[in-house]
Amino acid sequence: MSDVTDGTSLFTLFLTAAALIAVPSIILASKKRQDEQTEEKDASKDEGGMNDDGGLTDMKAVSAKISVLLDNARNKFEDEYMDLKLRVTIPALLQLVIQAEEKTPSDQEFSRDVLYNKTGKASEVKGKELENLDQCLSFAEWAYEPSTKELEKSLGSCGYSLLKHEKVEEAGLVGYYIAIDPEKKTAIIGIKGTSSLSDMLTDCCAATTKQTLDHSFVANDDSLKEISAHEGILISSNALAKSLEPFIKHLFLPLNYRLLLCGHSLGAGAAGLTGVLLRSQYPELIKKNSLEVISFASPPVLNHKAALACLPFTTSVVNNSDCVTRASLNNVEVLFKILQDIQTKLVEAGMDPVDRKSTSAYLSKIKSGKSGEMLMSTEEGFDVIGKAQKGVSIDDPDHLYVPGKVILLYRKWQDRKKRREELEAMEQAAKDKGEKFVEEEAVKEQEPLPVFCVRTDGVADPLRLIEIDSDMVMDHLTGSYHTMVDGLK
């Protein structure tokens, strides 16, 4: 590979490391005592920081809710993981992941690919289902469109008329549009994902909160009248459900319209929770089975039981190592347990940097990069992952999951390595001939790597860990989702 490519990969690695260091460090670095937090929240309420409806309409409210999240995380993790050295173990983990891919021969099935394949039912998405998935991804993407005129044009191209386009820039609210096709008797609610600071603040209010529903959102099961959910997105979803009320009561229900909720990222999480709220508020939607949610890149937003109860009406599409779909407190704890085992291995090998000798050994280990000796074998590494996942309760009240049926799209690391070896061979051949090799052009001439699909749910093993991969951020983007859905065709 070229020096430029190696530099880019290294830069991506450093960005990944920085992100992984920053989030847990923030959680563990909160030093305020519980009584100070309580006084601060009370002061915010006295000064009018909180809305009567628990909203997020000003920075005091947002700050108070984020403070609660950090305090909950500190209380949950601080004692057990107080001795965990993040700045030591995270580089060791990153090196181990890179080595696992590097040292596995390309003619051998990768353990990561096995983990994905065995997590559910391997299946094709084709025909009308694939066409519907492709169109719903466009519906979700169009929710980001700031121009009402352009949105009308896009919707009109597939037979829908725009009824409402709500553009908001306020924490605790989400932008959305409503469009209808009178011939199909279908109404689309497209919900915008994260695209502004206010959206990011909604995302950050990620503490788990409970809500008692009007009715159970599942027929014949009163145990589902209460849910635990992502606080910020639940606040947004309640506001959205309220704003949809006149359309549902006076238009969609009387005319027997089918409701289709679509969204990406924050919009996907809001679509999932709004679907739950609407089914609870309008039991007729359950009786007629006339509400469906199809979302892309949803963050974990519902407790275990509620997430699985969404299977009949919610489909969540997850792309590869998309980091947002794994962004949960439970996965942070799984990560910490993995890092604990790595720290133990470093101590046993005399590479825990506590003095000059051990520090030198540790630095030499990290400096050896992908070619150095592995701290543990790939098989041991996946055993550590399995042990860590078993050690974190699925039913912990603070733990949230991606709702409904999950269509997990992925490309095999084995195929990725084969492709990299092909490009390296092409580069060497060009060098031997004295010709210039442009990797970007060579990649364009290659056939896209095959896309595989597994049908599973939000509690599947690949979603119960933060997958360390150079594409974990890029996999979240709508463009990457389009590429993967196109790869199914």
Short mmCIF file of N, CA and C in Angstrom, two decimals, residues 103-244:
data_model
loop_
_atom_site.label_atom_id
_atom_site.label_comp_id
_atom_site.label_asym_id
_atom_site.label_seq_id
_atom_site.Cartn_x
_atom_site.Cartn_y
_atom_site.Cartn_z
N LYS A 103 -3.17 -11.23 10.94
CA LYS A 103 -2.54 -12.55 11.07
C LYS A 103 -3.46 -13.71 10.67
N THR A 104 -4.73 -13.41 10.40
CA THR A 104 -5.63 -14.46 9.92
C THR A 104 -5.48 -14.59 8.41
N PRO A 105 -5.10 -15.77 7.89
CA PRO A 105 -4.92 -15.94 6.44
C PRO A 105 -6.23 -15.65 5.68
N SER A 106 -6.12 -15.09 4.50
CA SER A 106 -7.32 -14.72 3.74
C SER A 106 -8.09 -15.93 3.21
N ASP A 107 -7.48 -17.12 3.26
CA ASP A 107 -8.21 -18.33 2.84
C ASP A 107 -8.91 -19.01 4.01
N GLN A 108 -8.89 -18.34 5.17
CA GLN A 108 -9.51 -18.88 6.38
C GLN A 108 -10.65 -17.97 6.82
N GLU A 109 -11.75 -18.57 7.30
CA GLU A 109 -12.88 -17.77 7.75
C GLU A 109 -12.52 -17.01 9.01
N PHE A 110 -12.83 -15.71 9.04
CA PHE A 110 -12.49 -14.87 10.17
C PHE A 110 -13.46 -15.09 11.32
N SER A 111 -12.95 -15.05 12.55
CA SER A 111 -13.81 -15.24 13.73
C SER A 111 -14.90 -14.18 13.79
N ARG A 112 -14.58 -12.97 13.37
CA ARG A 112 -15.59 -11.88 13.37
C ARG A 112 -16.72 -12.23 12.42
N ASP A 113 -16.40 -12.77 11.26
CA ASP A 113 -17.43 -13.13 10.28
C ASP A 113 -18.30 -14.27 10.80
N VAL A 114 -17.69 -15.21 11.52
CA VAL A 114 -18.44 -16.32 12.12
C VAL A 114 -19.42 -15.77 13.16
N LEU A 115 -18.96 -14.79 13.97
CA LEU A 115 -19.82 -14.18 14.98
C LEU A 115 -21.06 -13.58 14.35
N TYR A 116 -20.89 -12.88 13.22
CA TYR A 116 -22.03 -12.29 12.53
C TYR A 116 -22.94 -13.36 11.95
N ASN A 117 -22.35 -14.33 11.30
CA ASN A 117 -23.15 -15.32 10.57
C ASN A 117 -24.00 -16.18 11.50
N LYS A 118 -23.47 -16.48 12.70
CA LYS A 118 -24.19 -17.39 13.59
C LYS A 118 -25.19 -16.67 14.49
N THR A 119 -25.29 -15.33 14.36
CA THR A 119 -26.11 -14.57 15.29
C THR A 119 -27.59 -14.60 14.96
N GLY A 120 -27.93 -15.11 13.80
CA GLY A 120 -29.34 -15.16 13.40
C GLY A 120 -29.49 -16.00 12.15
N LYS A 121 -30.56 -15.77 11.45
CA LYS A 121 -30.84 -16.55 10.24
C LYS A 121 -30.27 -15.84 9.02
N ALA A 122 -29.28 -16.47 8.39
CA ALA A 122 -28.73 -15.92 7.15
C ALA A 122 -29.84 -15.93 6.10
N SER A 123 -30.01 -14.80 5.44
CA SER A 123 -31.17 -14.68 4.55
C SER A 123 -30.91 -13.65 3.47
N GLU A 124 -31.57 -13.82 2.35
CA GLU A 124 -31.51 -12.82 1.29
C GLU A 124 -32.64 -11.81 1.47
N VAL A 125 -32.35 -10.58 1.08
CA VAL A 125 -33.40 -9.57 0.98
C VAL A 125 -33.56 -9.28 -0.50
N LYS A 126 -34.72 -9.59 -1.05
CA LYS A 126 -34.87 -9.43 -2.50
C LYS A 126 -36.31 -9.10 -2.84
N GLY A 127 -36.54 -8.87 -4.11
CA GLY A 127 -37.89 -8.61 -4.60
C GLY A 127 -38.52 -7.38 -3.98
N LYS A 128 -39.79 -7.50 -3.61
CA LYS A 128 -40.53 -6.36 -3.07
C LYS A 128 -39.96 -5.89 -1.73
N GLU A 129 -39.45 -6.83 -0.93
CA GLU A 129 -38.88 -6.44 0.35
C GLU A 129 -37.68 -5.53 0.15
N LEU A 130 -36.80 -5.88 -0.80
CA LEU A 130 -35.63 -5.06 -1.08
C LEU A 130 -36.03 -3.71 -1.66
N GLU A 131 -37.02 -3.72 -2.55
CA GLU A 131 -37.51 -2.47 -3.13
C GLU A 131 -38.08 -1.56 -2.04
N ASN A 132 -38.82 -2.14 -1.11
CA ASN A 132 -39.41 -1.38 -0.01
C ASN A 132 -38.33 -0.82 0.91
N LEU A 133 -37.32 -1.63 1.22
CA LEU A 133 -36.21 -1.20 2.07
C LEU A 133 -35.47 -0.04 1.43
N ASP A 134 -35.22 -0.14 0.14
CA ASP A 134 -34.53 0.91 -0.61
C ASP A 134 -35.33 2.21 -0.58
N GLN A 135 -36.64 2.12 -0.79
CA GLN A 135 -37.48 3.31 -0.79
C GLN A 135 -37.57 3.94 0.60
N CYS A 136 -37.68 3.09 1.62
CA CYS A 136 -37.76 3.61 3.00
C CYS A 136 -36.48 4.31 3.42
N LEU A 137 -35.33 3.84 2.91
CA LEU A 137 -34.07 4.52 3.19
C LEU A 137 -34.09 5.92 2.58
N SER A 138 -34.66 6.04 1.40
CA SER A 138 -34.81 7.37 0.79
C SER A 138 -35.75 8.24 1.60
N PHE A 139 -36.87 7.66 2.06
CA PHE A 139 -37.81 8.42 2.90
C PHE A 139 -37.10 8.95 4.15
N ALA A 140 -36.24 8.10 4.75
CA ALA A 140 -35.50 8.51 5.94
C ALA A 140 -34.49 9.60 5.62
N GLU A 141 -33.82 9.46 4.51
CA GLU A 141 -32.79 10.45 4.11
C GLU A 141 -33.43 11.79 3.76
N TRP A 142 -34.59 11.75 3.14
CA TRP A 142 -35.25 13.00 2.74
C TRP A 142 -35.67 13.85 3.94
N ALA A 143 -35.76 13.24 5.11
CA ALA A 143 -36.12 14.00 6.31
C ALA A 143 -35.05 15.03 6.67
N TYR A 144 -33.83 14.84 6.14
CA TYR A 144 -32.75 15.81 6.38
C TYR A 144 -32.87 17.03 5.45
N GLU A 145 -33.73 16.95 4.43
CA GLU A 145 -33.82 18.01 3.42
C GLU A 145 -34.37 19.30 4.03
N PRO A 146 -33.59 20.40 3.99
CA PRO A 146 -34.08 21.66 4.57
C PRO A 146 -35.07 22.40 3.68
N SER A 147 -35.02 22.12 2.39
CA SER A 147 -35.89 22.83 1.44
C SER A 147 -37.22 22.11 1.26
N THR A 148 -38.31 22.78 1.62
CA THR A 148 -39.64 22.18 1.44
C THR A 148 -39.92 21.90 -0.03
N LYS A 149 -39.47 22.79 -0.88
CA LYS A 149 -39.69 22.63 -2.33
C LYS A 149 -39.01 21.36 -2.84
N GLU A 150 -37.74 21.15 -2.42
CA GLU A 150 -37.01 19.96 -2.85
C GLU A 150 -37.63 18.70 -2.27
N LEU A 151 -38.09 18.79 -1.03
CA LEU A 151 -38.74 17.64 -0.39
C LEU A 151 -40.01 17.26 -1.14
N GLU A 152 -40.81 18.25 -1.51
CA GLU A 152 -42.04 18.00 -2.29
C GLU A 152 -41.70 17.32 -3.61
N LYS A 153 -40.62 17.76 -4.23
CA LYS A 153 -40.20 17.20 -5.51
C LYS A 153 -39.80 15.73 -5.36
N SER A 154 -39.01 15.44 -4.32
CA SER A 154 -38.56 14.06 -4.09
C SER A 154 -39.73 13.14 -3.80
N LEU A 155 -40.64 13.58 -2.92
CA LEU A 155 -41.81 12.77 -2.57
C LEU A 155 -42.73 12.58 -3.76
N GLY A 156 -42.89 13.64 -4.56
CA GLY A 156 -43.75 13.57 -5.74
C GLY A 156 -43.26 12.56 -6.76
N SER A 157 -41.93 12.34 -6.78
CA SER A 157 -41.37 11.40 -7.75
C SER A 157 -41.81 9.96 -7.49
N CYS A 158 -42.31 9.69 -6.26
CA CYS A 158 -42.80 8.33 -5.98
C CYS A 158 -44.27 8.35 -5.55
N GLY A 159 -44.99 9.40 -5.93
CA GLY A 159 -46.44 9.41 -5.78
C GLY A 159 -46.98 9.95 -4.47
N TYR A 160 -46.14 10.60 -3.67
CA TYR A 160 -46.59 11.12 -2.37
C TYR A 160 -46.72 12.64 -2.39
N SER A 161 -47.71 13.13 -1.67
CA SER A 161 -47.93 14.57 -1.53
C SER A 161 -47.58 15.01 -0.12
N LEU A 162 -46.85 16.09 0.00
CA LEU A 162 -46.41 16.59 1.30
C LEU A 162 -47.55 17.31 2.01
N LEU A 163 -47.85 16.92 3.25
CA LEU A 163 -48.86 17.61 4.05
C LEU A 163 -48.23 18.61 5.01
N LYS A 164 -47.10 18.24 5.58
CA LYS A 164 -46.47 19.09 6.58
C LYS A 164 -44.96 18.86 6.59
N HIS A 165 -44.22 19.95 6.74
CA HIS A 165 -42.76 19.86 6.85
C HIS A 165 -42.34 20.70 8.05
N GLU A 166 -42.04 20.04 9.15
CA GLU A 166 -41.71 20.72 10.41
C GLU A 166 -40.20 20.77 10.57
N LYS A 167 -39.65 21.97 10.47
CA LYS A 167 -38.20 22.15 10.65
C LYS A 167 -37.96 22.81 12.00
N VAL A 168 -37.28 22.11 12.89
CA VAL A 168 -37.03 22.65 14.23
C VAL A 168 -35.55 22.58 14.55
N GLU A 169 -35.08 23.52 15.34
CA GLU A 169 -33.70 23.54 15.82
C GLU A 169 -33.75 23.73 17.33
N GLU A 170 -34.29 22.75 18.02
CA GLU A 170 -34.49 22.86 19.47
C GLU A 170 -34.32 21.50 20.11
N ALA A 171 -33.48 21.44 21.15
CA ALA A 171 -33.27 20.17 21.85
C ALA A 171 -34.60 19.65 22.40
N GLY A 172 -34.81 18.35 22.28
CA GLY A 172 -36.05 17.76 22.76
C GLY A 172 -37.14 17.70 21.72
N LEU A 173 -36.86 18.21 20.52
CA LEU A 173 -37.81 18.13 19.41
C LEU A 173 -37.08 17.59 18.19
N VAL A 174 -37.80 16.94 17.30
CA VAL A 174 -37.19 16.44 16.07
C VAL A 174 -37.93 17.02 14.86
N GLY A 175 -37.17 17.29 13.82
CA GLY A 175 -37.79 17.69 12.57
C GLY A 175 -38.45 16.49 11.91
N TYR A 176 -39.52 16.74 11.15
CA TYR A 176 -40.21 15.62 10.50
C TYR A 176 -41.06 16.14 9.35
N TYR A 177 -41.52 15.22 8.53
CA TYR A 177 -42.51 15.57 7.50
C TYR A 177 -43.60 14.52 7.48
N ILE A 178 -44.77 14.91 6.98
CA ILE A 178 -45.88 13.98 6.77
C ILE A 178 -46.26 14.04 5.30
N ALA A 179 -46.35 12.88 4.68
CA ALA A 179 -46.73 12.82 3.27
C ALA A 179 -47.72 11.67 3.08
N ILE A 180 -48.60 11.81 2.09
CA ILE A 180 -49.61 10.78 1.87
C ILE A 180 -49.68 10.38 0.39
N ASP A 181 -50.07 9.13 0.19
CA ASP A 181 -50.40 8.61 -1.14
C ASP A 181 -51.85 8.13 -1.05
N PRO A 182 -52.84 8.92 -1.55
CA PRO A 182 -54.26 8.56 -1.42
C PRO A 182 -54.60 7.23 -2.11
N GLU A 183 -53.89 6.90 -3.18
CA GLU A 183 -54.18 5.64 -3.87
C GLU A 183 -53.78 4.44 -3.03
N LYS A 184 -52.61 4.53 -2.41
CA LYS A 184 -52.13 3.43 -1.56
C LYS A 184 -52.72 3.51 -0.15
N LYS A 185 -53.35 4.65 0.17
CA LYS A 185 -53.85 4.91 1.52
C LYS A 185 -52.73 4.71 2.55
N THR A 186 -51.62 5.35 2.26
CA THR A 186 -50.44 5.26 3.12
C THR A 186 -49.97 6.66 3.49
N ALA A 187 -49.65 6.85 4.76
CA ALA A 187 -49.07 8.10 5.25
C ALA A 187 -47.66 7.83 5.76
N ILE A 188 -46.72 8.61 5.28
CA ILE A 188 -45.33 8.48 5.73
C ILE A 188 -45.04 9.56 6.74
N ILE A 189 -44.42 9.18 7.85
CA ILE A 189 -43.84 10.16 8.77
C ILE A 189 -42.34 9.95 8.71
N GLY A 190 -41.65 10.87 8.05
CA GLY A 190 -40.19 10.81 7.93
C GLY A 190 -39.58 11.68 9.01
N ILE A 191 -38.69 11.13 9.82
CA ILE A 191 -38.17 11.82 11.00
C ILE A 191 -36.67 12.08 10.83
N LYS A 192 -36.29 13.33 11.03
CA LYS A 192 -34.91 13.77 10.79
C LYS A 192 -33.97 13.25 11.88
N GLY A 193 -32.77 12.87 11.46
CA GLY A 193 -31.73 12.45 12.38
C GLY A 193 -30.88 13.61 12.85
N THR A 194 -29.75 13.29 13.45
CA THR A 194 -28.87 14.30 14.03
C THR A 194 -28.20 15.13 12.94
N SER A 195 -28.44 16.45 12.97
CA SER A 195 -27.79 17.33 12.00
C SER A 195 -27.47 18.70 12.58
N SER A 196 -27.69 18.89 13.88
CA SER A 196 -27.45 20.19 14.49
C SER A 196 -27.04 20.01 15.95
N LEU A 197 -26.60 21.09 16.58
CA LEU A 197 -26.21 21.03 17.98
C LEU A 197 -27.39 20.61 18.86
N SER A 198 -28.58 21.13 18.57
CA SER A 198 -29.74 20.77 19.39
C SER A 198 -30.04 19.28 19.29
N ASP A 199 -29.87 18.71 18.08
CA ASP A 199 -30.05 17.26 17.92
C ASP A 199 -29.02 16.49 18.75
N MET A 200 -27.77 16.99 18.75
CA MET A 200 -26.72 16.33 19.52
C MET A 200 -27.03 16.37 21.01
N LEU A 201 -27.62 17.47 21.47
CA LEU A 201 -27.98 17.57 22.88
C LEU A 201 -29.08 16.57 23.23
N THR A 202 -30.02 16.39 22.31
CA THR A 202 -31.05 15.36 22.51
C THR A 202 -30.41 13.98 22.62
N ASP A 203 -29.44 13.70 21.73
CA ASP A 203 -28.72 12.42 21.77
C ASP A 203 -28.02 12.23 23.11
N CYS A 204 -27.42 13.33 23.62
CA CYS A 204 -26.59 13.24 24.83
C CYS A 204 -27.42 12.98 26.09
N CYS A 205 -28.69 13.32 26.07
CA CYS A 205 -29.55 13.06 27.23
C CYS A 205 -29.96 11.60 27.20
N ALA A 206 -28.96 10.73 27.43
CA ALA A 206 -29.12 9.31 27.15
C ALA A 206 -29.38 8.47 28.40
N ALA A 207 -29.71 9.11 29.51
CA ALA A 207 -30.07 8.33 30.70
C ALA A 207 -31.34 7.53 30.41
N THR A 208 -31.48 6.39 31.08
CA THR A 208 -32.67 5.57 30.92
C THR A 208 -33.78 6.11 31.82
N THR A 209 -34.96 6.31 31.25
CA THR A 209 -36.10 6.80 32.02
C THR A 209 -37.30 5.90 31.78
N LYS A 210 -38.21 5.84 32.73
CA LYS A 210 -39.40 5.00 32.59
C LYS A 210 -40.61 5.85 32.22
N GLN A 211 -41.54 5.25 31.49
CA GLN A 211 -42.80 5.92 31.18
C GLN A 211 -43.93 4.90 31.20
N THR A 212 -45.01 5.27 31.88
CA THR A 212 -46.21 4.45 31.87
C THR A 212 -47.09 4.87 30.71
N LEU A 213 -47.49 3.91 29.89
CA LEU A 213 -48.25 4.19 28.67
C LEU A 213 -49.75 4.20 28.93
N ASP A 214 -50.50 4.76 28.00
CA ASP A 214 -51.96 4.78 28.11
C ASP A 214 -52.52 3.34 28.12
N HIS A 215 -52.02 2.54 27.21
CA HIS A 215 -52.37 1.12 27.11
C HIS A 215 -51.12 0.37 26.71
N SER A 216 -51.16 -0.94 26.83
CA SER A 216 -50.05 -1.75 26.32
C SER A 216 -49.94 -1.54 24.81
N PHE A 217 -48.70 -1.49 24.30
CA PHE A 217 -48.53 -1.31 22.85
C PHE A 217 -48.54 -2.64 22.11
N VAL A 218 -48.78 -3.74 22.85
CA VAL A 218 -48.90 -5.07 22.26
C VAL A 218 -50.22 -5.67 22.73
N ALA A 219 -50.94 -6.29 21.82
CA ALA A 219 -52.24 -6.87 22.15
C ALA A 219 -52.11 -7.98 23.20
N ASN A 220 -53.02 -7.98 24.15
CA ASN A 220 -53.14 -9.05 25.15
C ASN A 220 -51.90 -9.21 26.04
N ASP A 221 -51.22 -8.11 26.33
CA ASP A 221 -50.06 -8.18 27.23
C ASP A 221 -49.96 -6.88 28.02
N ASP A 222 -50.62 -6.84 29.16
CA ASP A 222 -50.64 -5.63 29.98
C ASP A 222 -49.31 -5.34 30.67
N SER A 223 -48.39 -6.29 30.63
CA SER A 223 -47.08 -6.06 31.25
C SER A 223 -46.27 -5.04 30.45
N LEU A 224 -46.74 -4.72 29.25
CA LEU A 224 -46.02 -3.77 28.41
C LEU A 224 -46.68 -2.39 28.44
N LYS A 225 -47.27 -2.04 29.56
CA LYS A 225 -47.81 -0.68 29.75
C LYS A 225 -46.74 0.26 30.29
N GLU A 226 -45.58 -0.29 30.63
CA GLU A 226 -44.46 0.55 31.08
C GLU A 226 -43.22 0.20 30.28
N ILE A 227 -42.49 1.22 29.86
CA ILE A 227 -41.26 1.01 29.11
C ILE A 227 -40.13 1.79 29.77
N SER A 228 -38.90 1.33 29.55
CA SER A 228 -37.71 2.10 29.87
C SER A 228 -37.07 2.50 28.55
N ALA A 229 -36.65 3.76 28.45
CA ALA A 229 -36.19 4.26 27.15
C ALA A 229 -35.12 5.33 27.30
N HIS A 230 -34.47 5.63 26.20
CA HIS A 230 -33.49 6.72 26.08
C HIS A 230 -34.23 8.03 26.35
N GLU A 231 -33.84 8.75 27.40
CA GLU A 231 -34.61 9.89 27.86
C GLU A 231 -34.77 10.98 26.81
N GLY A 232 -33.68 11.42 26.21
CA GLY A 232 -33.76 12.51 25.25
C GLY A 232 -34.64 12.18 24.06
N ILE A 233 -34.49 10.96 23.53
CA ILE A 233 -35.27 10.57 22.36
C ILE A 233 -36.73 10.31 22.74
N LEU A 234 -36.97 9.83 23.97
CA LEU A 234 -38.35 9.64 24.42
C LEU A 234 -39.07 10.99 24.54
N ILE A 235 -38.38 11.99 25.06
CA ILE A 235 -38.97 13.34 25.14
C ILE A 235 -39.36 13.83 23.75
N SER A 236 -38.45 13.65 22.80
CA SER A 236 -38.73 14.06 21.41
C SER A 236 -39.90 13.28 20.82
N SER A 237 -39.96 12.00 21.12
CA SER A 237 -41.01 11.13 20.57
C SER A 237 -42.38 11.48 21.15
N ASN A 238 -42.42 11.82 22.43
CA ASN A 238 -43.69 12.25 23.03
C ASN A 238 -44.19 13.53 22.37
N ALA A 239 -43.26 14.46 22.12
CA ALA A 239 -43.64 15.71 21.46
C ALA A 239 -44.13 15.45 20.04
N LEU A 240 -43.47 14.54 19.34
CA LEU A 240 -43.87 14.20 17.98
C LEU A 240 -45.24 13.52 17.96
N ALA A 241 -45.45 12.57 18.87
CA ALA A 241 -46.75 11.88 18.94
C ALA A 241 -47.88 12.87 19.18
N LYS A 242 -47.63 13.85 20.02
CA LYS A 242 -48.64 14.87 20.31
C LYS A 242 -48.95 15.72 19.08
N SER A 243 -47.91 16.06 18.33
CA SER A 243 -48.14 16.89 17.14
C SER A 243 -48.82 16.11 16.02
N LEU A 244 -48.70 14.79 16.04
CA LEU A 244 -49.36 13.95 15.02
C LEU A 244 -50.83 13.68 15.35
#
